[in-house]
Amino acid sequence: MPVTLVNPGGLPKIDAYRQVSVATGSKLVFIAGQVAWDADGATVGEGDLAAQVEQCYLNLNTALDEVGASFDDVAKLTVYVADWTPGKMPLLMEGITRAVAKLGVTPTPPATLLGVAALDVPEHLVEIEATAVID
């Protein structure tokens, strides 16, 4: 596992992610932003942020698996949410919780959450991209 996650003293400890990742692997893996599409390109969970977050994580897992990586190798996540308001945080966390339970993982790499006006198509509520490091 070439990524070590750290919460430095002097920074807040946040359960959902760690503040720093230290990568020692030799290959960088950049995964395009994943939206709530199934394998056939149909949107999963239209109008349901939690369901779409879950599908994004499942799609990230598929992409990681394809290149011999796992969530343990993820050094950074970036989450884009359309029309973000802080009131959407419980739905975001619900989707993550459902995904990690389904996948049996605990992804806690550093993460950035960005509110955006819109995504690629109106029915997509969230997009998540990842950077991983593998040997």
Short mmCIF file of C-alpha atoms in Angstrom, two decimals:
data_model
loop_
_atom_site.label_atom_id
_atom_site.label_comp_id
_atom_site.label_asym_id
_atom_site.label_seq_id
_atom_site.Cartn_x
_atom_site.Cartn_y
_atom_site.Cartn_z
CA MET A 1 0.00 0.00 0.00
CA PRO A 2 1.91 3.05 -1.22
CA VAL A 3 -0.36 5.67 0.39
CA THR A 4 -0.21 6.59 4.07
CA LEU A 5 -2.97 8.80 5.44
CA VAL A 6 -2.16 11.27 8.21
CA ASN A 7 -3.97 13.74 10.46
CA PRO A 8 -1.24 16.18 11.55
CA GLY A 9 -1.37 17.66 15.02
CA GLY A 10 -2.62 21.22 14.87
CA LEU A 11 -5.22 20.47 12.17
CA PRO A 12 -8.77 19.34 12.87
CA LYS A 13 -9.43 15.60 12.88
CA ILE A 14 -12.32 14.90 10.53
CA ASP A 15 -13.85 11.42 10.52
CA ALA A 16 -14.71 11.43 6.81
CA TYR A 17 -11.13 11.99 5.61
CA ARG A 18 -7.52 12.57 6.61
CA GLN A 19 -5.81 15.90 6.03
CA VAL A 20 -2.68 14.55 4.31
CA SER A 21 -1.66 11.59 2.20
CA VAL A 22 1.95 10.55 1.67
CA ALA A 23 2.52 8.52 -1.47
CA THR A 24 5.56 6.33 -2.07
CA GLY A 25 4.43 4.37 -5.12
CA SER A 26 5.85 4.72 -8.59
CA LYS A 27 2.73 5.10 -10.76
CA LEU A 28 0.09 7.81 -10.59
CA VAL A 29 -3.47 6.89 -11.53
CA PHE A 30 -5.85 9.71 -12.46
CA ILE A 31 -9.49 8.68 -12.63
CA ALA A 32 -11.85 10.96 -14.53
CA GLY A 33 -14.76 12.36 -12.62
CA GLN A 34 -17.30 9.59 -12.17
CA VAL A 35 -21.00 10.35 -12.31
CA ALA A 36 -23.98 8.16 -11.46
CA TRP A 37 -24.01 6.12 -14.64
CA ASP A 38 -24.38 2.38 -14.66
CA ALA A 39 -22.36 0.23 -17.10
CA ASP A 40 -24.89 0.96 -19.86
CA GLY A 41 -24.70 4.74 -19.40
CA ALA A 42 -28.08 5.08 -17.67
CA THR A 43 -28.28 7.49 -14.74
CA VAL A 44 -28.74 5.77 -11.38
CA GLY A 45 -30.76 7.53 -8.66
CA GLU A 46 -32.16 10.44 -10.63
CA GLY A 47 -33.00 13.18 -8.10
CA ASP A 48 -31.41 11.21 -5.21
CA LEU A 49 -28.04 12.64 -4.12
CA ALA A 50 -27.23 9.74 -1.77
CA ALA A 51 -27.89 7.13 -4.48
CA GLN A 52 -25.76 9.07 -6.95
CA VAL A 53 -22.85 9.42 -4.51
CA GLU A 54 -23.03 5.67 -3.90
CA GLN A 55 -22.91 4.98 -7.65
CA CYS A 56 -19.95 7.35 -8.10
CA TYR A 57 -18.00 5.40 -5.47
CA LEU A 58 -18.94 2.09 -7.10
CA ASN A 59 -17.73 3.46 -10.44
CA LEU A 60 -14.47 4.65 -8.88
CA ASN A 61 -14.00 1.17 -7.43
CA THR A 62 -14.52 -0.37 -10.88
CA ALA A 63 -11.93 1.97 -12.39
CA LEU A 64 -9.44 1.32 -9.59
CA ASP A 65 -9.90 -2.43 -9.88
CA GLU A 66 -9.26 -2.30 -13.64
CA VAL A 67 -5.74 -0.94 -13.06
CA GLY A 68 -4.90 -3.17 -10.09
CA ALA A 69 -5.62 -0.54 -7.45
CA SER A 70 -8.08 -0.15 -4.58
CA PHE A 71 -9.38 2.62 -2.36
CA ASP A 72 -6.32 2.00 -0.15
CA ASP A 73 -4.25 3.46 -3.00
CA VAL A 74 -6.29 6.66 -3.37
CA ALA A 75 -4.27 9.73 -2.43
CA LYS A 76 -6.94 12.39 -3.13
CA LEU A 77 -10.64 12.69 -3.94
CA THR A 78 -12.40 15.71 -5.40
CA VAL A 79 -16.17 15.85 -5.08
CA TYR A 80 -18.27 18.23 -7.19
CA VAL A 81 -21.90 18.74 -6.13
CA ALA A 82 -24.37 20.67 -8.25
CA ASP A 83 -26.24 23.45 -6.42
CA TRP A 84 -24.40 22.69 -3.19
CA THR A 85 -25.79 23.83 0.14
CA PRO A 86 -24.57 22.66 3.56
CA GLY A 87 -27.96 21.02 4.07
CA LYS A 88 -26.94 18.41 1.48
CA MET A 89 -24.09 17.10 3.66
CA PRO A 90 -26.20 14.36 5.34
CA LEU A 91 -27.18 12.98 1.90
CA LEU A 92 -23.57 13.09 0.74
CA MET A 93 -22.44 11.21 3.84
CA GLU A 94 -25.32 8.71 3.49
CA GLY A 95 -24.19 7.87 -0.03
CA ILE A 96 -20.59 7.42 1.08
CA THR A 97 -21.69 5.25 4.01
CA ARG A 98 -23.78 3.01 1.73
CA ALA A 99 -20.95 2.67 -0.78
CA VAL A 100 -18.26 1.82 1.74
CA ALA A 101 -20.56 -0.74 3.37
CA LYS A 102 -21.23 -2.34 0.00
CA LEU A 103 -17.53 -2.29 -0.98
CA GLY A 104 -16.14 -3.23 2.43
CA VAL A 105 -13.65 -0.35 2.40
CA THR A 106 -12.95 2.77 4.44
CA PRO A 107 -11.80 5.44 2.00
CA THR A 108 -10.51 8.40 3.99
CA PRO A 109 -7.96 10.12 1.75
CA PRO A 110 -7.80 13.91 1.67
CA ALA A 111 -10.87 15.23 -0.10
CA THR A 112 -12.06 18.50 -1.49
CA LEU A 113 -15.76 19.31 -1.82
CA LEU A 114 -16.72 21.90 -4.42
CA GLY A 115 -20.16 23.29 -5.05
CA VAL A 116 -20.75 23.91 -8.75
CA ALA A 117 -23.63 25.46 -10.68
CA ALA A 118 -24.21 22.35 -12.80
CA LEU A 119 -22.57 19.18 -14.10
CA ASP A 120 -22.52 17.57 -17.56
CA VAL A 121 -26.25 16.82 -17.71
CA PRO A 122 -29.06 18.13 -15.50
CA GLU A 123 -29.84 14.76 -13.89
CA HIS A 124 -26.31 14.40 -12.49
CA LEU A 125 -26.08 15.80 -8.98
CA VAL A 126 -22.51 14.77 -8.12
CA GLU A 127 -19.21 13.90 -9.79
CA ILE A 128 -16.20 12.43 -7.99
CA GLU A 129 -12.63 12.13 -9.30
CA ALA A 130 -9.70 10.34 -7.73
CA THR A 131 -5.93 10.27 -7.84
CA ALA A 132 -4.28 7.04 -6.74
CA VAL A 133 -0.70 5.86 -6.41
CA ILE A 134 0.36 2.29 -7.08
CA ASP A 135 3.69 0.44 -7.23
#
